[in-house]
PDB file of C-alpha atoms in Angstrom:
ATOM      1  CA  MET A  24      22.978 -65.130  20.598  1.00 48.00           C
ATOM      2  CA  LYS A  25      22.955 -62.455  23.151  1.00 50.00           C
ATOM      3  CA  ARG A  26      20.991 -62.512  26.587  1.00 51.00           C
ATOM      4  CA  PHE A  27      19.910 -59.856  28.288  1.00 49.00           C
ATOM      5  CA  SER A  28      19.658 -60.039  32.012  1.00 59.00           C
ATOM      6  CA  ILE A  29      16.402 -58.958  34.197  1.00 59.00           C
ATOM      7  CA  ARG A  30      18.216 -56.083  35.456  1.00 59.00           C
ATOM      8  CA  GLU A  31      19.235 -54.971  31.917  1.00 59.00           C
ATOM      9  CA  LYS A  32      15.725 -55.388  30.730  1.00 56.00           C
ATOM     10  CA  LYS A  33      14.455 -53.391  33.279  1.00 57.00           C
ATOM     11  CA  LEU A  34      16.903 -50.486  32.910  1.00 57.00           C
ATOM     12  CA  ASN A  35      15.630 -50.528  29.111  1.00 62.00           C
ATOM     13  CA  ARG A  36      12.232 -50.067  29.874  1.00 64.00           C
ATOM     14  CA  LYS A  37      13.204 -47.442  32.347  1.00 62.00           C
ATOM     15  CA  LYS A  38      15.347 -45.690  29.460  1.00 61.00           C
ATOM     16  CA  GLN A  39      11.931 -46.052  27.240  1.00 58.00           C
ATOM     17  CA  VAL A  40       9.789 -44.681  29.642  1.00 54.00           C
ATOM     18  CA  VAL A  41      12.234 -41.393  30.309  1.00 54.00           C
ATOM     19  CA  ILE A  42      12.519 -40.958  26.578  1.00 62.00           C
ATOM     20  CA  GLY A  43       8.883 -41.538  26.050  1.00 54.00           C
ATOM     21  CA  GLY A  44       8.290 -39.086  28.475  1.00 54.00           C
ATOM     22  CA  ILE A  45      10.815 -36.363  27.376  1.00 59.00           C
ATOM     23  CA  VAL A  46       9.104 -36.630  23.862  1.00 52.00           C
ATOM     24  CA  LEU A  47       5.641 -36.359  25.837  1.00 49.00           C
ATOM     25  CA  LEU A  48       6.738 -33.073  27.163  1.00 50.00           C
ATOM     26  CA  LEU A  49       8.302 -31.577  24.309  1.00 50.00           C
ATOM     27  CA  PHE A  50       5.256 -32.477  22.189  1.00 46.00           C
ATOM     28  CA  PHE A  51       2.906 -30.393  24.990  1.00 42.00           C
ATOM     29  CA  GLY A  52       5.237 -27.887  25.176  1.00 43.00           C
ATOM     30  CA  PHE A  53       5.268 -27.136  21.589  1.00 41.00           C
ATOM     31  CA  PHE A  54       1.723 -26.728  21.680  1.00 43.00           C
ATOM     32  CA  LEU A  55       1.662 -24.621  24.812  1.00 38.00           C
ATOM     33  CA  ILE A  56       3.941 -22.136  23.107  1.00 42.00           C
ATOM     34  CA  LYS A  57       2.481 -22.112  20.333  1.00 44.00           C
ATOM     35  CA  ASN A  58      -1.105 -21.278  21.800  1.00 46.00           C
ATOM     36  CA  LEU A  59       0.852 -18.558  23.933  1.00 41.00           C
ATOM     37  CA  LEU A  60       2.267 -17.261  20.875  1.00 45.00           C
ATOM     38  CA  ALA A  61      -1.044 -17.236  18.884  1.00 46.00           C
ATOM     39  CA  MET A  62      -2.854 -15.730  21.949  1.00 54.00           C
ATOM     40  CA  GLU A  63      -0.447 -12.547  21.731  1.00 74.00           C
ATOM     41  CA  TYR A  64       0.897 -12.644  18.076  1.00 85.00           C
ATOM     42  CA  PRO A  65      -1.791 -14.675  15.666  1.00 91.00           C
ATOM     43  CA  LEU A  66       0.379 -13.819  12.950  1.00 92.00           C
ATOM     44  CA  ILE A  67       4.755 -13.793  12.715  1.00 93.00           C
ATOM     45  CA  VAL A  68       6.396 -12.615   9.919  1.00 94.00           C
ATOM     46  CA  ASP A  69      10.309 -13.593   9.697  1.00 93.00           C
ATOM     47  CA  GLY A  70      10.071 -13.772  13.370  1.00 90.00           C
ATOM     48  CA  LYS A  71       8.250 -10.468  14.245  1.00 90.00           C
ATOM     49  CA  GLY A  72       4.902 -10.929  15.521  1.00 92.00           C
ATOM     50  CA  ILE A  73       1.675  -8.938  14.707  1.00 93.00           C
ATOM     51  CA  THR A  74      -0.972  -8.400  17.252  1.00 93.00           C
ATOM     52  CA  GLN A  75      -4.546  -8.684  16.597  1.00 92.00           C
ATOM     53  CA  GLU A  76      -5.013  -4.779  17.040  1.00 92.00           C
ATOM     54  CA  GLU A  77      -2.599  -4.637  13.993  1.00 93.00           C
ATOM     55  CA  ILE A  78      -4.591  -7.149  11.971  1.00 93.00           C
ATOM     56  CA  ARG A  79      -7.738  -4.945  12.827  1.00 93.00           C
ATOM     57  CA  PHE A  80      -5.880  -1.702  11.270  1.00 93.00           C
ATOM     58  CA  HIS A  81      -5.743  -3.834   7.809  1.00 94.00           C
ATOM     59  CA  ASN A  82      -9.792  -4.733   8.265  1.00 93.00           C
ATOM     60  CA  HIS A  83      -8.492  -8.468   9.100  1.00 92.00           C
ATOM     61  CA  ASP A  84      -6.763  -8.761   5.735  1.00 94.00           C
ATOM     62  CA  ILE A  85      -3.957 -10.897   6.191  1.00 94.00           C
ATOM     63  CA  ASP A  86      -1.922 -10.241   3.058  1.00 95.00           C
ATOM     64  CA  ARG A  87      -2.075  -6.757   3.612  1.00 95.00           C
ATOM     65  CA  ALA A  88      -0.844  -7.014   7.342  1.00 95.00           C
ATOM     66  CA  ILE A  89       2.127  -9.215   6.084  1.00 96.00           C
ATOM     67  CA  ARG A  90       2.710  -6.650   3.442  1.00 97.00           C
ATOM     68  CA  SER A  91       3.228  -3.707   6.437  1.00 96.00           C
ATOM     69  CA  ARG A  92       5.250  -5.869   8.432  1.00 96.00           C
ATOM     70  CA  VAL A  93       7.727  -6.507   5.432  1.00 97.00           C
ATOM     71  CA  ILE A  94       7.880  -2.996   4.793  1.00 97.00           C
ATOM     72  CA  PHE A  95       8.695  -2.146   8.844  1.00 96.00           C
ATOM     73  CA  ASN A  96      11.307  -5.094   8.501  1.00 95.00           C
ATOM     74  CA  TRP A  97      12.825  -3.789   5.605  1.00 97.00           C
ATOM     75  CA  ALA A  98      13.467  -0.454   6.401  1.00 96.00           C
ATOM     76  CA  ALA A  99      15.081  -1.383   9.710  1.00 95.00           C
ATOM     77  CA  LYS A 100      17.365  -3.845   7.966  1.00 95.00           C
ATOM     78  CA  GLU A 101      18.358  -0.965   5.690  1.00 95.00           C
ATOM     79  CA  GLY A 102      19.104   1.073   8.597  1.00 95.00           C
ATOM     80  CA  LEU A 103      16.517   3.753   7.855  1.00 94.00           C
ATOM     81  CA  ALA A 104      14.447   3.177  10.919  1.00 91.00           C
ATOM     82  CA  ASP A 105      14.106   1.937  14.154  1.00 90.00           C
ATOM     83  CA  GLU A 106      12.945  -1.753  14.382  1.00 90.00           C
ATOM     84  CA  PHE A 107       8.765  -1.814  14.589  1.00 92.00           C
ATOM     85  CA  SER A 108       7.123  -3.294  17.415  1.00 91.00           C
ATOM     86  CA  TYR A 109       3.591  -2.706  18.382  1.00 92.00           C
ATOM     87  CA  GLU A 110       4.924  -2.093  22.204  1.00 92.00           C
ATOM     88  CA  THR A 111       7.044   0.851  20.751  1.00 93.00           C
ATOM     89  CA  PHE A 112       4.526   2.006  18.560  1.00 94.00           C
ATOM     90  CA  GLN A 113       2.077   2.799  21.480  1.00 95.00           C
ATOM     91  CA  LYS A 114       4.795   4.512  23.416  1.00 96.00           C
ATOM     92  CA  SER A 115       5.527   7.056  20.184  1.00 95.00           C
ATOM     93  CA  LEU A 116       1.722   7.225  19.779  1.00 96.00           C
ATOM     94  CA  LYS A 117       1.252   8.544  23.392  1.00 96.00           C
ATOM     95  CA  THR A 118       4.163  10.817  23.128  1.00 96.00           C
ATOM     96  CA  GLU A 119       2.573  12.218  19.858  1.00 96.00           C
ATOM     97  CA  ASN A 120      -0.357  13.052  20.838  1.00 96.00           C
ATOM     98  CA  LYS A 121       0.886  14.812  24.181  1.00 96.00           C
ATOM     99  CA  GLU A 122       2.955  17.066  22.262  1.00 95.00           C
ATOM    100  CA  ARG A 123       0.382  17.839  19.839  1.00 95.00           C
ATOM    101  CA  LYS A 124      -1.998  18.712  22.551  1.00 94.00           C
ATOM    102  CA  GLU A 125       0.654  21.151  23.921  1.00 94.00           C
ATOM    103  CA  ILE A 126       1.066  22.766  20.383  1.00 94.00           C
ATOM    104  CA  LYS A 127      -2.631  23.347  20.326  1.00 91.00           C
ATOM    105  CA  GLN A 128      -2.571  24.650  24.005  1.00 92.00           C
ATOM    106  CA  LYS A 129      -0.067  27.097  23.078  1.00 91.00           C
ATOM    107  CA  GLY A 130      -2.038  28.207  19.612  1.00 90.00           C
ATOM    108  CA  GLU A 131       0.519  27.418  17.788  1.00 91.00           C
ATOM    109  CA  PRO A 132       0.162  25.931  13.951  1.00 90.00           C
ATOM    110  CA  LEU A 133      -0.835  22.464  14.054  1.00 89.00           C
ATOM    111  CA  TYR A 134      -1.307  20.186  11.022  1.00 89.00           C
ATOM    112  CA  GLY A 135      -3.517  17.555  11.325  1.00 89.00           C
ATOM    113  CA  PRO A 136      -5.459  16.070  14.050  1.00 92.00           C
ATOM    114  CA  VAL A 137      -5.045  17.121  17.576  1.00 94.00           C
ATOM    115  CA  GLU A 138      -4.992  13.667  18.699  1.00 95.00           C
ATOM    116  CA  PHE A 139      -4.394  10.537  16.224  1.00 96.00           C
ATOM    117  CA  THR A 140      -6.219   7.407  16.686  1.00 96.00           C
ATOM    118  CA  PRO A 141      -4.062   4.144  16.879  1.00 96.00           C
ATOM    119  CA  MET A 142      -5.130   3.424  13.056  1.00 95.00           C
ATOM    120  CA  GLN A 143      -4.477   6.914  12.081  1.00 95.00           C
ATOM    121  CA  TYR A 144      -0.937   6.876  13.284  1.00 96.00           C
ATOM    122  CA  TYR A 145      -0.267   3.348  12.312  1.00 96.00           C
ATOM    123  CA  LYS A 146      -0.971   4.246   8.716  1.00 95.00           C
ATOM    124  CA  ARG A 147       1.251   7.635   9.179  1.00 95.00           C
ATOM    125  CA  GLN A 148       3.820   5.244  10.354  1.00 95.00           C
ATOM    126  CA  LEU A 149       3.722   2.969   7.396  1.00 96.00           C
ATOM    127  CA  GLY A 150       3.702   5.612   4.883  1.00 96.00           C
ATOM    128  CA  GLU A 151       6.905   7.240   6.514  1.00 95.00           C
ATOM    129  CA  TYR A 152       8.913   3.846   6.285  1.00 96.00           C
ATOM    130  CA  GLU A 153       7.865   3.398   2.739  1.00 97.00           C
ATOM    131  CA  ARG A 154       8.876   6.885   1.697  1.00 96.00           C
ATOM    132  CA  SER A 155      12.163   6.402   3.411  1.00 96.00           C
ATOM    133  CA  LEU A 156      12.824   3.036   1.445  1.00 97.00           C
ATOM    134  CA  LYS A 157      11.886   5.188  -1.844  1.00 97.00           C
ATOM    135  CA  ASP A 158      14.066   8.026  -1.030  1.00 96.00           C
ATOM    136  CA  HIS A 159      16.548   5.107  -0.335  1.00 96.00           C
ATOM    137  CA  MET A 160      16.424   3.845  -3.663  1.00 96.00           C
ATOM    138  CA  MET A 161      16.320   6.998  -5.617  1.00 95.00           C
ATOM    139  CA  LYS A 162      19.627   7.747  -4.346  1.00 94.00           C
ATOM    140  CA  ARG A 163      21.072   4.720  -5.827  1.00 93.00           C
ATOM    141  CA  VAL A 164      19.365   4.830  -9.511  1.00 95.00           C
ATOM    142  CA  GLU A 165      21.196   5.933 -12.771  1.00 94.00           C
ATOM    143  CA  LYS A 166      20.120   8.085 -15.547  1.00 93.00           C
ATOM    144  CA  LYS A 167      20.259   5.420 -18.088  1.00 95.00           C
ATOM    145  CA  GLU A 168      17.915   3.539 -16.015  1.00 96.00           C
ATOM    146  CA  LEU A 169      15.414   6.576 -15.994  1.00 96.00           C
ATOM    147  CA  TYR A 170      15.526   6.927 -19.630  1.00 96.00           C
ATOM    148  CA  GLU A 171      14.961   3.458 -20.531  1.00 96.00           C
ATOM    149  CA  PHE A 172      12.196   3.486 -18.163  1.00 96.00           C
ATOM    150  CA  TYR A 173      10.666   6.360 -20.112  1.00 96.00           C
ATOM    151  CA  LYS A 174      11.410   4.909 -23.351  1.00 95.00           C
ATOM    152  CA  THR A 175       9.255   1.868 -22.850  1.00 95.00           C
ATOM    153  CA  HIS A 176       6.339   3.775 -20.809  1.00 95.00           C
ATOM    154  CA  GLN A 177       5.701   6.712 -23.124  1.00 92.00           C
ATOM    155  CA  GLU A 178       2.317   6.239 -22.768  1.00 90.00           C
ATOM    156  CA  ASN A 179       2.231   7.492 -19.334  1.00 92.00           C
ATOM    157  CA  PHE A 180       3.748  10.735 -20.466  1.00 93.00           C
ATOM    158  CA  LYS A 181       1.641  11.809 -23.263  1.00 91.00           C
ATOM    159  CA  GLU A 182       0.659  15.402 -23.866  1.00 91.00           C
ATOM    160  CA  VAL A 183      -3.244  15.621 -23.346  1.00 90.00           C
ATOM    161  CA  ASP A 184      -4.914  15.577 -26.943  1.00 93.00           C
ATOM    162  CA  THR A 185      -6.907  18.464 -28.355  1.00 95.00           C
ATOM    163  CA  VAL A 186     -10.587  17.403 -28.040  1.00 96.00           C
ATOM    164  CA  CYS A 187     -13.075  19.462 -29.952  1.00 96.00           C
ATOM    165  CA  ALA A 188     -16.922  18.849 -29.272  1.00 96.00           C
ATOM    166  CA  GLU A 189     -20.202  20.038 -29.447  1.00 97.00           C
ATOM    167  CA  TYR A 190     -22.217  20.238 -25.852  1.00 96.00           C
ATOM    168  CA  THR A 191     -25.850  20.190 -26.102  1.00 96.00           C
ATOM    169  CA  VAL A 192     -28.170  20.453 -22.679  1.00 95.00           C
ATOM    170  CA  ARG A 193     -31.929  19.219 -23.418  1.00 95.00           C
ATOM    171  CA  GLN A 194     -35.171  19.144 -21.028  1.00 93.00           C
ATOM    172  CA  ASP A 195     -38.468  17.913 -22.036  1.00 90.00           C
ATOM    173  CA  GLY A 196     -37.053  16.920 -25.492  1.00 87.00           C
ATOM    174  CA  ARG A 197     -36.381  20.751 -25.960  1.00 93.00           C
ATOM    175  CA  GLU A 198     -33.050  22.330 -26.611  1.00 94.00           C
ATOM    176  CA  ILE A 199     -32.250  24.808 -24.043  1.00 94.00           C
ATOM    177  CA  TYR A 200     -28.465  25.358 -23.942  1.00 94.00           C
ATOM    178  CA  LYS A 201     -25.756  24.415 -26.819  1.00 95.00           C
ATOM    179  CA  GLU A 202     -21.833  25.580 -27.155  1.00 95.00           C
ATOM    180  CA  SER A 203     -18.447  24.215 -28.655  1.00 96.00           C
ATOM    181  CA  VAL A 204     -16.186  23.247 -26.401  1.00 95.00           C
ATOM    182  CA  ILE A 205     -12.095  22.824 -26.666  1.00 95.00           C
ATOM    183  CA  LEU A 206     -10.158  20.837 -24.695  1.00 94.00           C
ATOM    184  CA  ASP A 207      -6.224  21.115 -24.690  1.00 93.00           C
ATOM    185  CA  LYS A 208      -2.813  21.054 -22.568  1.00 90.00           C
ATOM    186  CA  ASN A 209      -3.691  24.779 -21.937  1.00 91.00           C
ATOM    187  CA  ASN A 210      -7.218  24.596 -20.260  1.00 94.00           C
ATOM    188  CA  ILE A 211      -7.389  20.870 -19.092  1.00 92.00           C
ATOM    189  CA  ARG A 212      -6.228  21.523 -15.322  1.00 92.00           C
ATOM    190  CA  ALA A 213      -8.930  24.629 -14.825  1.00 94.00           C
ATOM    191  CA  LYS A 214     -11.547  22.647 -16.629  1.00 93.00           C
ATOM    192  CA  MET A 215     -10.779  19.688 -14.258  1.00 92.00           C
ATOM    193  CA  GLU A 216     -10.967  21.834 -11.143  1.00 93.00           C
ATOM    194  CA  PHE A 217     -14.392  23.205 -12.378  1.00 92.00           C
ATOM    195  CA  ASP A 218     -15.977  19.875 -13.760  1.00 92.00           C
ATOM    196  CA  GLU A 219     -13.675  16.649 -13.609  1.00 93.00           C
ATOM    197  CA  GLU A 220     -16.588  14.505 -14.591  1.00 93.00           C
ATOM    198  CA  PHE A 221     -17.383  16.481 -17.708  1.00 94.00           C
ATOM    199  CA  VAL A 222     -13.398  16.543 -18.827  1.00 94.00           C
ATOM    200  CA  ASN A 223     -13.295  12.744 -18.072  1.00 94.00           C
ATOM    201  CA  ARG A 224     -16.382  12.313 -20.475  1.00 94.00           C
ATOM    202  CA  LEU A 225     -14.728  14.495 -23.227  1.00 94.00           C
ATOM    203  CA  LEU A 226     -11.416  12.556 -23.121  1.00 93.00           C
ATOM    204  CA  LEU A 227     -13.238   9.178 -23.558  1.00 94.00           C
ATOM    205  CA  LEU A 228     -14.658  10.421 -26.882  1.00 95.00           C
ATOM    206  CA  GLU A 229     -13.047   9.626 -30.228  1.00 95.00           C
ATOM    207  CA  GLU A 230     -13.760  11.668 -33.319  1.00 95.00           C
ATOM    208  CA  GLY A 231     -17.567  11.423 -34.461  1.00 96.00           C
ATOM    209  CA  GLY A 232     -18.112   9.735 -30.979  1.00 96.00           C
ATOM    210  CA  LYS A 233     -21.200  10.803 -29.008  1.00 95.00           C
ATOM    211  CA  VAL A 234     -22.037  10.465 -25.388  1.00 96.00           C
ATOM    212  CA  ILE A 235     -25.434  11.166 -23.640  1.00 95.00           C
ATOM    213  CA  TRP A 236     -26.257  10.940 -19.894  1.00 94.00           C
ATOM    214  CA  SER A 237     -29.141  12.660 -17.754  1.00 93.00           C
ATOM    215  CA  THR A 238     -29.028  14.586 -14.489  1.00 90.00           C
ATOM    216  CA  ALA A 239     -31.246  14.504 -11.147  1.00 88.00           C
ATOM    217  CA  GLN A 240     -32.378  17.780 -12.600  1.00 88.00           C
ATOM    218  CA  GLY A 241     -34.301  16.124 -15.377  1.00 90.00           C
ATOM    219  CA  GLU A 242     -31.762  17.467 -17.932  1.00 92.00           C
ATOM    220  CA  GLU A 243     -30.512  15.426 -21.050  1.00 95.00           C
ATOM    221  CA  LYS A 244     -26.918  16.254 -21.560  1.00 95.00           C
ATOM    222  CA  GLU A 245     -24.889  15.205 -24.941  1.00 96.00           C
ATOM    223  CA  LEU A 246     -21.161  15.619 -26.003  1.00 96.00           C
ATOM    224  CA  TYR A 247     -20.398  14.906 -29.692  1.00 97.00           C
ATOM    225  CA  CYS A 248     -16.702  14.942 -31.035  1.00 96.00           C
ATOM    226  CA  THR A 249     -16.342  16.857 -33.803  1.00 96.00           C
ATOM    227  CA  SER A 250     -12.370  16.535 -33.944  1.00 96.00           C
ATOM    228  CA  ARG A 251      -9.455  15.044 -31.982  1.00 96.00           C
ATOM    229  CA  GLU A 252      -5.692  15.590 -32.644  1.00 95.00           C
ATOM    230  CA  ASP A 253      -3.082  13.438 -30.913  1.00 93.00           C
ATOM    231  CA  GLY A 254      -0.994  15.603 -28.178  1.00 91.00           C
ATOM    232  CA  GLY A 255       2.266  13.624 -29.133  1.00 91.00           C
ATOM    233  CA  TYR A 256       4.660  12.843 -26.305  1.00 92.00           C
ATOM    234  CA  LEU A 257       6.211  15.120 -23.558  1.00 92.00           C
ATOM    235  CA  SER A 258      10.067  15.277 -24.147  1.00 93.00           C
ATOM    236  CA  TYR A 259      12.131  13.119 -21.122  1.00 95.00           C
ATOM    237  CA  GLU A 260      13.424  16.749 -19.941  1.00 95.00           C
ATOM    238  CA  GLU A 261      10.024  17.969 -19.341  1.00 92.00           C
ATOM    239  CA  VAL A 262       8.594  14.653 -16.981  1.00 95.00           C
ATOM    240  CA  SER A 263      12.209  13.588 -15.524  1.00 95.00           C
ATOM    241  CA  GLY A 264      10.584  14.228 -12.240  1.00 95.00           C
ATOM    242  CA  ALA A 265       7.798  12.175 -13.062  1.00 95.00           C
ATOM    243  CA  VAL A 266       9.604   9.405 -14.740  1.00 97.00           C
ATOM    244  CA  LEU A 267      11.741   8.891 -11.441  1.00 97.00           C
ATOM    245  CA  GLU A 268       8.583   8.732  -9.341  1.00 96.00           C
ATOM    246  CA  GLN A 269       6.939   6.120 -11.624  1.00 96.00           C
ATOM    247  CA  TYR A 270      10.216   4.016 -11.908  1.00 97.00           C
ATOM    248  CA  ILE A 271      10.885   4.136  -8.380  1.00 97.00           C
ATOM    249  CA  ALA A 272       7.255   3.325  -7.659  1.00 97.00           C
ATOM    250  CA  ASN A 273       7.179   0.372  -9.664  1.00 96.00           C
ATOM    251  CA  LYS A 274      10.773  -0.768  -8.604  1.00 97.00           C
ATOM    252  CA  PHE A 275       9.696  -0.421  -5.062  1.00 98.00           C
ATOM    253  CA  GLU A 276       6.477  -3.030  -5.714  1.00 97.00           C
ATOM    254  CA  VAL A 277       8.876  -5.506  -7.638  1.00 97.00           C
ATOM    255  CA  GLU A 278      11.023  -5.889  -4.492  1.00 97.00           C
ATOM    256  CA  LEU A 279       8.628  -5.630  -1.920  1.00 98.00           C
ATOM    257  CA  GLN A 280       6.658  -8.593  -3.798  1.00 97.00           C
ATOM    258  CA  LYS A 281       9.734 -10.458  -3.652  1.00 97.00           C
ATOM    259  CA  ARG A 282      10.403 -10.134  -0.003  1.00 97.00           C
ATOM    260  CA  ILE A 283       7.154 -10.897   0.735  1.00 97.00           C
ATOM    261  CA  SER A 284       7.422 -13.897  -1.317  1.00 96.00           C
ATOM    262  CA  GLU A 285      10.655 -15.119   0.299  1.00 96.00           C
ATOM    263  CA  SER A 286       9.350 -14.071   3.863  1.00 95.00           C
ATOM    264  CA  ASN A 287       8.611 -16.908   6.452  1.00 95.00           C
ATOM    265  CA  VAL A 288       5.121 -16.534   7.671  1.00 94.00           C
ATOM    266  CA  TRP A 289       3.495 -18.215  10.965  1.00 93.00           C
ATOM    267  CA  ASN A 290      -0.300 -17.700  10.394  1.00 90.00           C
ATOM    268  CA  PHE A 291      -2.027 -18.831  13.529  1.00 86.00           C
ATOM    269  CA  MET A 292      -5.212 -18.010  12.424  1.00 77.00           C
ATOM    270  CA  LYS A 293      -5.730 -20.496   9.693  1.00 62.00           C
ATOM    271  CA  LYS A 294      -8.447 -23.267  10.975  1.00 51.00           C
TER     272      LYS A 294
END
C-alpha cells in the first residue's frame, strides 16, 4: 500500500484549494459576463446582440425581434448588405436625418418624413434587407418552378366572377331606392375605389343569396344575388408577374422559418 508523506498531503490540499478557487472564479465570472451581456443585449441571435431598444421596436415581441435579426444576418451573409449593429444603425439614422433636413431647406423634392424616428428608420432598413433577399432569390428562380407554382395555386389567379344583384335601400320600412347592379372584371377596380365594402359584400354572395345591413343614418340596405358566373382562370402569361411575386414570397418565408429554427438564441429576458 502506497503511503503519502505529510508534505505530499499538504501539497495535495493546496492543489485542491487552488483548483476549487479557479472553479469558483470561472463560475462567478460566467455569471458576471452573462449579467453584463444581459444588461446591454437581453437577446442574442447567432452571436449578434439585440438591444432593449430594438426589442421595444417590436412591442417586446421576442419572436418578431428574432425574425428581424435573422433577416439582417441572412442578408449580410449573402453579401447583400453590411452587417447590422445598433451602433451603425444609429449613425446611419443621424446621417439620413441630416441629409433630409438639408434637402428640405433647399426646397428640393423630399419623399417621406423630414426626420425619421428610430422605429420608422429601423422598419425601413428591415424592409430594404428583406427586399434585397427576395430580389436575390428572383435571379435564381427557374421558369419551370414558377409554372408549377401557378398550376398548384390557380385559385390565386382567378378572373373575377360576374355577379348580378338587386340593390335595395329602405328607411322606416319604406323602400326609397332600388337598382340592378353588375360586378365584373371590367368595373371591379372602379367600384372598389368608390365603395370597397359594398363590393366585398357582393363578392361574398352566391346565386340566390342575400345580405342586409343597417347604416348610421337609419337606412336598411339589401343585396340579393340574382346570378353569378364563374370568371375562370387567368392564363400564366397574364399573371406571370404576380406568380413570381407570390412564389418568391412563399419561398422566402419557408427559408426564413428554417433559418429561425436553426438559429442559436440566448434569451436573458426569461425569468
